[in-house]
Amino acid sequence: MSSGLALAALPVNAAEQNGSESTLILYSIAPGPLASTLNEFASTAGITLTFDPAQVRGLNSNGLHDRYSVSNALHMLLANTGLQANRTASGAYILVPGVSRALPTVNVRAEAVSTSTEKTLSYDREQLDKINPQDIKDVFKREASVAVGGSITANQKVYVRGIEETAMAVSIDGARQNNKVFHHNATNLIDPALLKTVRASAGVSPADDGPGALGGSLVYETIDVADVLHADETLGGFADLAYQTNGEIFGAKGALMAQTNGFEFLAYANKLHGGDYEDGDSNKVHFTEPALTSVLLKAAYSSADIGRFEISHDRTEDDSARPYRANLMSVRGRPVPESRRYDLERETTVFEYSRDTGQGLFNPSILISDSATRVVTTEVPLSPNDQIIINNGGTSSTSAKLKNVFHTSFAHISAGVDYYDDTAKFREEINPEFMQEKAENIGIFTQVRHEVAKYLDLSYGVRYDDQKFTGTDGSSFDEQGASANLSTDLHLGQYVSVNAAFAKVWGGVALAENYILNDAWDYSRAILPVESDNYSVGIKSHYNGFILEGNLFETDIQNGRVPSWREGGDLVADFLIEGFDVLFGYISQRGEITLGYADIESKKDGKAATSYDGNYFTAPLGRLITLNAELNFHDTKVQLGLNGEKALKNKKIEKEGRAQRGYLVLNAYANYQLTEQLRLRVFADNLTDRAYADRATYGQEFVDVVPIYEPGRSVGISLRYQF
């Protein structure tokens, strides 16, 4: 190979696509020259691996004969060579001189087989550690087709290809999330610092990702002991201190973990505190002080003979005074108190057993979980001002999944049954009784994944769901429906592949937002179950480090529930979200640069959807451009990065009063590995000190709404010690 040539191996193993970090693959690679063993490894794992032939000249490898994750396999192949493989933000791997790890991904835990054609985006622990996200917006900032509205943890919502996360099947550590509490605050409160992987399957998601995936699925996984400790280490952890100038924000987080004789223990905590930030015009944005507290506890036992048992509990809370409507500053002509207290809390408890050897017909897993989100608002009304009003809303979901993976010579088949019992509750202080809606669902599913002649990857599946819905008045009715999906990836030679996907989804009846529940609603006219049709086609190309990707997509949602406290609980609407995205970039040993563009249009009942119309379904996003660059100085252990977002003016909703303004924001960072255990990070967000509201932030099109502006320039520093 010539210097810098990317080994763009075709995905030839359905068990490990796109460099999934936690799936185990069976390797049979004979000892020999390192260059040839790496070539064979990249082909088997289905990854892109880049190195200079001069790096490996004269080096040999002992080969590989067993089941390993990608990270562990590379660690074994490169042992005693003085080299290591770093994963880039795009998912490729680059061979570099050995440097100290900051937070490596060495997880050997097996997960459900998945394919690259199912994934719209995927981040592993190494990539997330490089991003060093302070909030969920940071996780997705490099994606042109993913927008996060809101400026603080308490009001941020994620939109994947224009689909709001509530219209997706969202899970944390496999636990179903049912978090439609109050449209003025965040949907899924989560601490990104505890994440090890994030995966999105926009539009078309596999049947085993769960029910209700109208716009696809969004999967979060939290860190395990094996994400930090090597197999020969028994005790370790990390401590992280950070400071930002804008708002004088201080954060401290850390984890302590241990492993011995198959047992694992992990404890993690994070705390942020500070003041209100200033926007780009040096105006104080009141009631934006950070107030995040999060905790994660895990215990597990693994055995090659009997499998893995794990129990975990995570809790995230944001409790502080916020703008009266937490996702906007004010509405002209509608006098309300300037602020009220939002106590927003999400917690999830999960028990999981799994045993997947990667072969044979008996590879069972069982997952039982309980998750809940609660929002308590406390306010003093304008008159009389001696009264305190407390409202309490909460959603909960008890869910379970029993699944088996059949590994055959023909395909990997995932089949099983899942269940959820969701509840939405609301109570005013003056009324001791909770109003509630409930939905109980049992589903059966199967998903088949295989390749045909090493040129065509296929993933297809079906599920059938039976749901019982109960309204606030106690009336109930049953609904049933089927869903199906198909994803294909055809490799046209070594450098080009084309993909296409389709899904028809039956979502049942969605629970209403807690804060609009009304016990006077009339359910005599049954609510129509929501359904969706999803399509996407795309192309991927790579050559000598250059990459080019493009996708067309459409999600058509029918009978999306849009209840109103005043007008009733049986209202529905149709939503159409369509658009395209492209990505162009170059990857080399020294780093990478990518440029992304997305154009997304959303409609409700045939008309352009506003941020009000699209609550829990979509938002007006328009045209977004992202730039990401990374430069590595391996000899000095320094890494420099730059990312930016350009939002073009959006006139498609100007009829509501005004167009969404365009903006350009740039962020930069530098990582420096001071010692084997100590890493320094310096970053500057919003370098040009631009005053702007993020494109997905609520209310910019309405002349009577004052939206929340993002923070102005902020310089920060963080120090991580790993032991």
XYZ file of C-alpha atoms in Angstrom:
723
model
C 0.000 0.000 0.000
C 0.983 3.580 -0.469
C 1.200 5.865 2.544
C -2.218 6.890 3.871
C -4.204 4.325 1.868
C -7.359 3.375 3.766
C -8.042 -0.346 4.019
C -11.725 0.103 3.250
C -12.728 -3.492 3.878
C -16.142 -4.606 2.780
C -18.368 -5.670 5.689
C -18.161 -9.445 5.439
C -19.431 -10.483 8.864
C -22.958 -9.607 9.842
C -22.033 -9.898 13.497
C -19.704 -6.946 13.335
C -20.520 -4.045 11.082
C -19.103 -0.541 11.079
C -16.739 -1.222 13.908
C -19.236 -2.043 16.639
C -17.183 -2.086 19.805
C -18.973 -4.615 21.952
C -19.927 -7.464 19.610
C -17.648 -10.498 19.642
C -16.335 -11.965 16.372
C -14.615 -15.280 15.816
C -11.182 -14.714 14.219
C -8.846 -17.282 12.706
C -5.792 -15.315 11.613
C -2.466 -17.114 11.303
C 0.782 -15.576 12.620
C 2.760 -13.612 10.082
C 3.820 -10.152 8.927
C 1.844 -7.465 10.714
C 0.705 -5.824 7.466
C -0.957 -8.993 6.182
C -2.568 -9.874 9.522
C -4.004 -6.357 9.789
C -5.393 -6.614 6.262
C -7.074 -9.913 7.071
C -8.377 -8.560 10.361
C -9.882 -5.429 8.745
C -11.621 -7.566 6.134
C -13.087 -9.925 8.750
C -14.200 -7.147 11.088
C -15.621 -5.001 8.306
C -13.755 -1.857 9.351
C -11.647 0.813 7.661
C -8.045 0.685 8.916
C -5.411 3.184 7.736
C -1.633 2.901 8.200
C 1.666 3.752 6.552
C 3.530 0.648 5.291
C 6.703 2.070 6.837
C 5.087 1.791 10.275
C 4.715 -1.991 10.093
C 7.757 -2.902 7.996
C 9.668 -5.706 9.689
C 6.990 -6.250 12.363
C 5.211 -9.545 12.947
C 2.012 -10.573 14.675
C 1.111 -13.700 16.627
C -2.236 -13.865 14.853
C -5.647 -14.215 16.407
C -7.710 -17.299 17.260
C -10.794 -16.624 19.375
C -13.748 -14.263 19.814
C -12.884 -10.617 20.449
C -14.384 -7.174 20.164
C -12.711 -4.877 17.621
C -10.770 -3.006 20.311
C -9.539 -6.139 22.066
C -8.586 -7.763 18.763
C -6.504 -4.737 17.736
C -4.913 -4.676 21.187
C -3.871 -8.324 20.771
C -2.599 -7.924 17.194
C -0.538 -4.841 18.055
C 0.918 -6.182 21.305
C 4.653 -5.404 21.650
C 4.740 -3.469 18.363
C 4.806 0.018 19.863
C 1.690 0.856 17.851
C -1.947 1.403 18.676
C -5.139 1.949 16.680
C -7.187 5.088 17.313
C -10.775 5.287 16.192
C -11.678 8.499 14.406
C -14.957 10.361 14.736
C -16.151 8.854 11.456
C -15.643 5.290 12.728
C -12.431 4.492 10.833
C -9.248 3.312 12.599
C -5.792 4.847 12.212
C -2.518 3.209 13.271
C -0.366 5.555 15.344
C 2.705 5.277 17.600
C 1.730 3.955 21.014
C 0.545 6.676 23.370
C -1.193 6.532 26.693
C -4.866 5.792 26.576
C -7.291 8.402 27.862
C -10.326 6.171 28.164
C -10.081 3.154 25.878
C -12.900 0.996 24.713
C -12.031 -2.589 25.558
C -15.487 -3.931 26.263
C -15.741 -7.676 25.644
C -19.451 -7.898 26.341
C -21.572 -9.300 23.528
C -24.639 -7.448 22.310
C -27.388 -8.100 19.835
C -26.097 -8.620 16.325
C -26.568 -5.489 14.225
C -25.620 -4.302 10.776
C -24.275 -1.026 9.470
C -27.260 -0.612 7.176
C -29.468 -0.285 10.285
C -27.438 2.581 11.735
C -27.843 6.224 10.801
C -25.111 7.178 13.246
C -23.048 5.429 15.898
C -20.620 6.714 18.524
C -18.454 4.518 20.727
C -16.739 5.366 24.014
C -13.492 6.483 22.388
C -15.321 8.918 20.129
C -17.447 10.265 22.975
C -14.379 10.726 25.128
C -12.770 12.722 22.332
C -15.857 14.932 22.086
C -15.978 15.304 25.887
C -19.692 16.256 25.804
C -20.981 18.613 28.493
C -24.613 18.132 27.418
C -26.541 16.126 24.852
C -26.100 18.916 22.289
C -22.350 18.270 22.303
C -22.889 14.585 21.485
C -24.551 15.362 18.157
C -22.893 18.651 17.182
C -20.955 17.094 14.300
C -24.132 15.721 12.653
C -25.843 17.969 10.103
C -28.981 15.795 10.179
C -29.307 15.837 13.986
C -30.406 18.993 15.799
C -30.769 19.612 19.521
C -33.030 22.469 20.571
C -32.535 24.308 23.846
C -29.516 25.845 25.520
C -29.386 23.994 28.851
C -29.895 20.435 30.040
C -33.371 21.216 31.372
C -34.877 22.142 27.979
C -32.937 20.214 25.332
C -34.726 17.968 22.833
C -33.135 15.802 20.140
C -34.335 15.709 16.512
C -32.888 12.975 14.280
C -33.508 13.723 10.602
C -36.289 16.022 11.743
C -37.965 13.455 14.046
C -38.375 14.419 17.704
C -37.039 11.737 20.026
C -40.469 11.040 21.580
C -41.598 9.709 18.190
C -38.699 7.231 18.269
C -38.120 4.074 20.308
C -35.697 5.455 22.900
C -33.879 3.173 25.324
C -31.187 3.585 27.978
C -29.305 0.366 28.732
C -32.151 -1.439 26.986
C -34.821 0.140 29.194
C -37.754 1.716 27.372
C -38.136 5.466 27.971
C -41.605 7.014 28.184
C -40.831 10.658 28.929
C -43.608 12.807 27.470
C -44.048 14.899 30.621
C -44.153 18.612 29.749
C -43.453 20.147 26.343
C -41.561 23.070 27.902
C -38.722 20.930 29.293
C -36.290 18.257 28.140
C -37.696 14.956 26.931
C -34.938 12.529 27.950
C -32.761 13.976 30.700
C -29.403 12.253 30.391
C -25.817 12.872 31.450
C -23.670 12.327 28.330
C -20.533 11.818 30.419
C -21.750 8.378 31.517
C -22.422 7.134 27.969
C -20.280 4.546 26.233
C -22.259 4.220 22.987
C -24.976 6.108 21.159
C -26.748 4.632 18.150
C -29.557 6.002 16.021
C -31.545 4.177 13.369
C -33.508 7.040 11.839
C -36.758 6.186 10.128
C -36.098 2.481 9.667
C -35.142 0.549 12.794
C -34.975 -3.199 13.427
C -37.936 -4.972 15.015
C -35.901 -5.980 18.084
C -35.237 -2.321 18.987
C -38.746 -2.211 20.442
C -42.306 -1.047 19.729
C -43.450 2.418 18.744
C -40.456 3.232 16.522
C -42.445 5.636 14.333
C -39.380 7.598 13.307
C -36.765 4.956 14.117
C -34.855 4.233 17.313
C -32.357 6.003 19.550
C -30.234 3.735 21.756
C -28.057 4.890 24.657
C -25.699 2.586 26.579
C -23.880 3.601 29.774
C -20.295 2.736 30.660
C -19.205 -0.636 31.992
C -16.109 -1.593 33.962
C -14.575 -3.117 30.828
C -14.741 0.284 29.112
C -12.060 1.561 31.496
C -10.160 -1.395 32.935
C -8.137 -3.939 31.000
C -8.700 -7.602 31.761
C -5.597 -7.772 33.983
C -6.593 -4.743 36.103
C -8.659 -5.164 39.276
C -9.164 -1.586 40.481
C -9.330 1.748 38.721
C -11.392 4.717 37.731
C -11.129 8.347 36.766
C -11.692 11.829 38.146
C -12.531 14.830 36.000
C -12.579 18.532 36.916
C -13.792 21.198 34.477
C -14.375 24.952 34.413
C -16.031 27.301 31.894
C -15.775 31.068 31.943
C -19.279 31.889 30.666
C -21.423 31.461 33.763
C -18.414 30.454 35.838
C -19.482 26.837 35.588
C -17.620 24.229 37.594
C -18.048 20.489 37.149
C -16.678 17.491 38.965
C -17.256 13.875 38.010
C -15.590 10.593 38.669
C -15.933 6.843 38.725
C -14.566 4.038 40.855
C -14.648 0.476 39.586
C -13.336 -2.965 40.367
C -13.325 -6.428 38.831
C -12.258 -9.810 40.113
C -13.114 -13.425 39.310
C -15.884 -12.391 36.935
C -17.461 -9.855 39.308
C -17.662 -6.169 38.344
C -18.611 -3.091 40.371
C -18.974 0.503 39.196
C -19.972 3.743 40.901
C -20.129 7.046 39.019
C -21.221 10.551 40.046
C -21.326 13.954 38.373
C -22.194 17.424 39.657
C -22.397 20.757 37.825
C -22.949 24.146 39.394
C -22.461 27.784 38.414
C -24.365 30.889 37.386
C -26.431 32.196 34.485
C -24.567 32.539 31.206
C -24.379 35.525 28.849
C -25.418 35.377 25.207
C -23.342 36.710 22.316
C -24.601 40.260 22.929
C -23.338 40.124 26.542
C -26.894 39.963 27.865
C -27.408 37.818 30.952
C -29.758 34.930 30.148
C -31.506 34.546 33.469
C -32.479 31.238 35.046
C -29.969 29.195 33.033
C -27.622 28.168 35.837
C -26.442 24.529 35.623
C -27.964 22.229 38.213
C -27.233 18.736 36.922
C -26.605 15.867 39.334
C -26.232 12.289 38.135
C -25.369 8.912 39.613
C -24.770 5.497 38.033
C -24.339 2.224 39.958
C -23.654 -1.148 38.361
C -22.861 -4.664 39.500
C -22.280 -7.617 37.210
C -21.031 -11.161 37.031
C -19.753 -12.798 33.856
C -18.852 -16.381 33.102
C -18.027 -17.968 29.793
C -20.181 -20.952 30.769
C -23.320 -19.364 32.154
C -23.306 -15.844 30.632
C -23.538 -12.369 32.120
C -25.784 -10.996 34.872
C -25.994 -7.239 35.361
C -28.053 -4.880 37.479
C -27.768 -1.113 37.138
C -29.430 2.044 38.382
C -28.915 5.554 37.077
C -30.515 8.772 38.258
C -30.212 12.235 36.709
C -31.754 15.388 38.161
C -31.901 19.065 37.249
C -33.501 21.188 39.983
C -33.437 24.991 39.731
C -35.394 28.117 38.836
C -36.014 28.271 35.078
C -37.906 30.640 32.770
C -41.633 30.192 33.385
C -41.823 28.260 30.121
C -38.446 26.561 30.301
C -37.862 26.381 26.535
C -38.458 30.111 25.862
C -37.858 33.381 27.670
C -41.316 34.939 27.404
C -44.468 35.413 25.330
C -45.468 39.029 24.769
C -48.984 39.890 25.897
C -49.325 36.836 28.134
C -48.242 37.940 31.613
C -46.920 35.184 33.858
C -44.271 35.073 36.577
C -40.750 35.517 35.246
C -39.723 32.095 36.476
C -40.769 29.006 38.351
C -38.830 26.112 39.807
C -38.486 22.971 37.707
C -37.475 19.796 39.515
C -36.795 17.412 36.635
C -35.721 13.875 37.473
C -35.203 10.689 35.450
C -34.178 7.319 36.834
C -33.820 3.868 35.332
C -33.248 0.466 36.926
C -32.308 -2.488 34.733
C -31.664 -6.187 35.289
C -30.247 -8.105 32.371
C -29.050 -11.622 31.728
C -27.425 -12.513 28.419
C -25.430 -15.351 26.934
C -24.373 -15.006 23.315
C -21.494 -17.186 22.180
C -21.748 -15.937 18.613
C -22.645 -19.406 17.413
C -25.304 -22.075 17.813
C -29.043 -21.850 18.226
C -29.309 -21.086 21.941
C -28.189 -17.566 22.835
C -30.822 -16.218 25.224
C -31.193 -12.879 26.953
C -33.749 -11.405 29.324
C -34.115 -7.784 30.333
C -36.433 -6.324 32.991
C -36.487 -2.591 33.605
C -38.304 0.213 35.334
C -37.874 3.817 34.247
C -39.571 7.017 35.332
C -39.397 10.743 34.651
C -40.932 13.322 36.968
C -41.368 17.080 36.651
C -42.527 19.130 39.640
C -43.057 22.849 39.001
C -43.386 25.335 41.843
C -44.541 28.899 41.213
C -45.841 32.017 42.900
C -48.550 33.550 40.671
C -48.649 37.260 39.886
C -51.808 37.639 41.962
C -52.377 36.800 44.720
C -48.658 36.551 45.381
C -48.996 34.787 48.734
C -50.133 31.584 47.038
C -47.819 28.758 45.951
C -48.866 26.494 43.079
C -47.256 23.071 42.763
C -47.895 20.804 39.791
C -46.626 17.238 39.629
C -46.366 15.298 36.389
C -44.681 11.984 35.767
C -44.369 9.136 33.328
C -43.214 5.627 34.060
C -42.554 2.484 32.087
C -42.114 -1.067 33.317
C -40.782 -3.154 30.464
C -39.355 -6.578 29.740
C -37.822 -8.391 26.797
C -37.114 -12.087 26.294
C -35.015 -12.796 23.231
C -32.925 -15.502 21.616
C -30.394 -15.151 18.810
C -30.094 -18.077 16.417
C -26.698 -18.116 14.693
C -27.025 -20.251 11.576
C -24.884 -20.712 8.492
C -27.506 -18.733 6.614
C -28.237 -15.825 8.930
C -28.374 -14.399 12.431
C -31.991 -14.487 13.595
C -33.168 -12.508 16.601
C -36.612 -13.466 17.900
C -38.572 -12.923 21.056
C -41.317 -11.161 22.938
C -41.383 -7.768 24.672
C -43.775 -6.019 27.040
C -44.368 -2.574 28.470
C -46.739 -1.003 30.961
C -46.654 2.797 30.585
C -48.385 5.318 32.820
C -48.792 9.094 32.510
C -49.894 10.963 35.662
C -50.604 14.562 36.602
C -51.715 16.176 39.842
C -52.319 19.769 40.863
C -51.656 20.756 44.464
C -55.311 21.727 44.924
C -56.429 18.281 43.736
C -55.073 15.322 45.713
C -56.118 12.850 43.015
C -53.839 11.993 40.113
C -55.267 11.993 36.604
C -53.731 9.285 34.468
C -53.636 7.455 31.164
C -52.206 3.977 30.773
C -51.017 1.822 27.894
C -50.088 -1.842 28.150
C -48.515 -3.631 25.196
C -47.208 -7.083 24.385
C -45.316 -7.686 21.155
C -43.620 -10.521 19.325
C -40.762 -9.879 16.901
C -38.157 -11.416 14.673
C -35.265 -9.803 12.821
C -33.090 -11.601 10.261
C -29.626 -10.371 9.361
C -27.370 -11.965 6.769
C -25.244 -11.352 3.717
C -25.601 -12.708 0.225
C -22.397 -13.644 -1.613
C -20.454 -11.052 0.434
C -21.878 -8.280 -1.735
C -25.297 -7.707 -0.251
C -26.124 -7.153 3.417
C -29.741 -7.710 4.339
C -31.692 -6.982 7.491
C -35.428 -7.545 7.612
C -37.955 -8.174 10.322
C -41.540 -8.064 11.484
C -43.350 -7.501 14.764
C -46.928 -7.728 15.963
C -48.224 -5.686 18.899
C -51.377 -5.923 21.005
C -52.117 -2.824 23.092
C -54.672 -1.928 25.750
C -55.196 1.808 26.305
C -56.956 3.317 29.328
C -58.086 6.946 29.456
C -58.397 9.407 32.312
C -62.056 8.433 32.791
C -61.225 4.747 33.174
C -62.537 3.715 29.757
C -60.323 1.385 27.773
C -60.036 -0.143 24.341
C -57.765 -2.633 22.578
C -55.789 -2.147 19.381
C -53.559 -4.486 17.383
C -51.189 -3.957 14.486
C -48.174 -5.262 12.584
C -44.890 -3.623 11.596
C -42.253 -4.601 9.055
C -38.829 -3.342 8.009
C -36.228 -4.012 5.335
C -32.696 -2.625 5.032
C -30.250 -3.456 2.246
C -26.645 -2.550 1.531
C -25.232 -3.501 -1.878
C -21.456 -3.295 -2.414
C -20.559 -2.228 -5.947
C -16.935 -3.233 -5.963
C -14.420 -2.204 -3.320
C -15.146 1.498 -3.043
C -18.884 2.085 -3.488
C -22.026 0.768 -1.814
C -25.674 1.734 -2.144
C -28.346 1.215 0.471
C -32.103 1.372 0.714
C -34.520 0.872 3.591
C -38.258 0.794 4.227
C -40.382 0.392 7.332
C -44.093 0.358 8.003
C -44.676 0.918 11.711
C -47.755 0.472 13.870
C -47.408 2.496 17.065
C -50.710 2.031 18.891
C -52.101 4.940 20.936
C -49.497 7.219 22.465
C -50.028 8.594 25.959
C -50.776 12.300 26.203
C -48.406 14.820 27.714
C -48.801 14.748 31.513
C -49.347 18.489 31.959
C -52.381 18.610 29.641
C -54.262 15.571 31.019
C -57.926 16.338 31.624
C -60.327 14.039 33.494
C -63.200 15.577 31.500
C -61.958 14.159 28.183
C -64.498 12.052 26.293
C -63.058 8.764 25.013
C -66.313 7.487 23.463
C -64.775 8.015 20.040
C -61.737 5.745 20.073
C -58.402 7.381 19.351
C -56.932 6.205 16.073
C -53.641 4.298 16.466
C -50.643 6.069 14.986
C -48.795 4.554 12.025
C -45.868 5.579 9.855
C -44.183 4.787 6.559
C -40.434 5.367 6.327
C -38.157 5.333 3.300
C -34.481 6.031 2.714
C -31.942 5.502 -0.065
C -28.263 6.308 0.079
C -24.801 5.871 -1.358
C -21.382 5.579 0.281
C -18.032 5.853 -1.420
C -14.428 5.849 -0.217
C -11.083 5.959 -1.969
C -7.592 6.646 -0.635
C -8.963 8.256 2.514
C -11.700 10.289 0.776
C -15.295 9.562 1.809
C -18.581 10.639 0.251
C -22.046 9.793 1.536
C -25.541 10.889 0.557
C -29.044 9.962 1.739
C -32.635 10.751 0.788
C -35.248 10.074 3.472
C -38.933 10.452 4.246
C -41.126 9.717 7.273
C -44.898 9.852 6.837
C -46.780 9.698 10.155
C -50.537 9.131 10.066
C -52.869 9.774 12.998
C -50.223 11.269 15.232
C -51.943 12.072 18.508
C -52.122 15.826 19.260
C -54.475 16.126 22.250
C -55.533 19.452 23.735
C -56.592 20.096 27.335
C -59.479 22.198 26.085
C -60.417 20.526 22.776
C -60.121 16.873 23.744
C -57.873 13.869 23.910
C -58.800 12.244 20.601
C -57.297 14.788 18.182
C -54.852 13.453 15.585
C -52.801 14.928 12.740
C -50.589 13.730 9.900
C -46.906 14.655 9.696
C -44.557 14.435 6.732
C -40.826 14.860 7.315
C -38.559 14.605 4.281
C -35.133 15.710 3.175
C -31.609 14.695 2.288
C -28.107 14.873 3.730
C -24.606 14.597 2.287
C -21.171 14.162 3.841
C -17.788 14.690 2.226
C -14.474 14.196 3.956
C -10.885 13.024 4.045
C -9.213 10.769 6.630
C -5.466 10.350 7.053
C -2.939 9.473 9.736
C -2.693 13.098 10.759
C -6.416 13.550 11.214
C -9.584 14.127 9.264
C -11.906 16.793 7.912
C -15.593 16.397 7.041
C -18.263 18.711 5.672
C -21.934 17.824 6.109
C -25.139 19.307 4.741
C -28.775 18.520 5.542
C -32.001 19.947 4.134
C -35.051 18.875 6.137
C -38.671 19.981 5.694
C -41.548 19.157 8.047
C -45.280 19.430 7.382
C -48.377 18.994 9.518
C -51.567 18.194 7.634
C -49.965 19.447 4.425
C -48.707 22.785 5.785
C -45.267 23.766 7.054
C -45.024 22.631 10.671
C -44.020 25.184 13.286
C -42.222 24.428 16.522
C -45.643 24.593 18.213
C -47.390 22.348 15.667
C -44.642 19.772 15.837
C -44.530 19.203 19.599
C -43.435 15.567 20.170
C -43.114 14.918 16.434
C -40.895 17.395 14.575
C -39.496 20.914 14.305
C -38.724 23.297 11.415
C -35.029 22.749 10.692
C -34.390 23.815 7.093
C -30.799 23.754 5.840
C -27.867 23.016 8.136
C -24.135 22.726 7.392
C -21.536 21.220 9.714
C -17.739 21.309 9.563
C -15.495 19.011 11.600
C -11.716 18.909 11.547
C -9.176 17.011 13.619
C -5.376 17.182 13.568
C -3.159 14.756 15.489
C 0.455 15.329 16.526
C 1.322 11.841 17.701
C 4.908 12.662 18.617
C 3.813 15.366 21.072
C 0.555 13.642 22.121
C -1.457 16.687 21.092
C -4.771 16.671 19.282
C -6.472 19.770 17.859
C -10.086 19.975 16.773
C -12.546 22.396 15.202
C -16.260 22.062 14.551
C -18.822 24.479 13.272
C -22.467 24.795 12.314
C -23.974 27.083 9.716
C -27.765 27.395 9.693
C -29.182 29.054 6.588
C -32.154 31.389 6.848
C -35.403 29.421 6.816
C -38.287 31.262 5.087
C -40.632 28.277 4.819
C -42.422 29.207 8.058
C -42.267 32.969 7.567
C -46.082 33.053 7.327
C -46.161 32.597 11.108
C -44.588 36.010 11.536
C -40.897 35.788 10.728
C -38.277 33.544 9.200
C -35.773 31.637 11.274
C -32.509 33.592 11.250
C -29.315 32.100 9.939
C -26.139 31.904 11.999
C -22.587 30.562 12.054
C -21.011 29.185 15.218
C -17.490 27.749 15.612
C -15.978 25.711 18.438
C -12.382 24.577 18.979
C -10.541 22.272 21.366
C -7.096 20.883 22.154
C -6.309 17.644 23.982
C -2.879 17.057 25.496
C -1.823 13.816 27.187
C 0.408 15.168 29.943
C 1.308 11.797 31.442
C 0.104 8.253 31.150
C -2.718 8.987 33.591
C -3.294 12.716 33.136
C -4.990 14.491 30.229
C -5.584 18.201 29.734
C -8.308 19.607 27.524
C -8.761 23.267 26.587
C -11.790 24.353 24.599
C -13.485 27.481 23.306
C -17.151 27.404 22.308
C -18.821 30.019 20.101
C -15.489 31.542 19.123
C -17.052 34.493 17.297
C -19.335 35.300 20.248
C -22.414 35.034 18.048
C -25.841 35.889 19.505
C -28.214 33.233 18.161
C -30.914 30.711 18.973
C -30.206 27.151 17.877
C -32.262 26.146 14.838
C -34.232 23.530 16.803
C -35.006 25.922 19.672
C -38.690 26.653 20.201
C -40.586 29.739 19.022
C -38.229 31.620 16.676
C -40.915 31.979 13.989
C -43.462 33.688 16.271
C -43.248 37.476 16.634
C -44.653 37.360 20.170
C -42.122 34.796 21.432
C -38.727 35.729 22.864
C -36.608 32.575 22.315
C -33.721 31.490 24.500
C -30.353 32.421 23.009
C -27.361 30.124 23.228
C -24.329 30.986 25.381
C -21.856 33.469 23.944
C -18.131 32.797 23.845
C -16.976 30.477 26.604
C -13.446 29.250 27.274
C -13.014 26.139 29.347
C -10.475 23.747 30.722
C -10.782 20.203 32.001
C -8.331 17.842 33.625
C -8.835 14.094 33.761
C -6.851 11.717 35.938
C -7.267 8.033 35.203
C -5.947 5.304 37.451
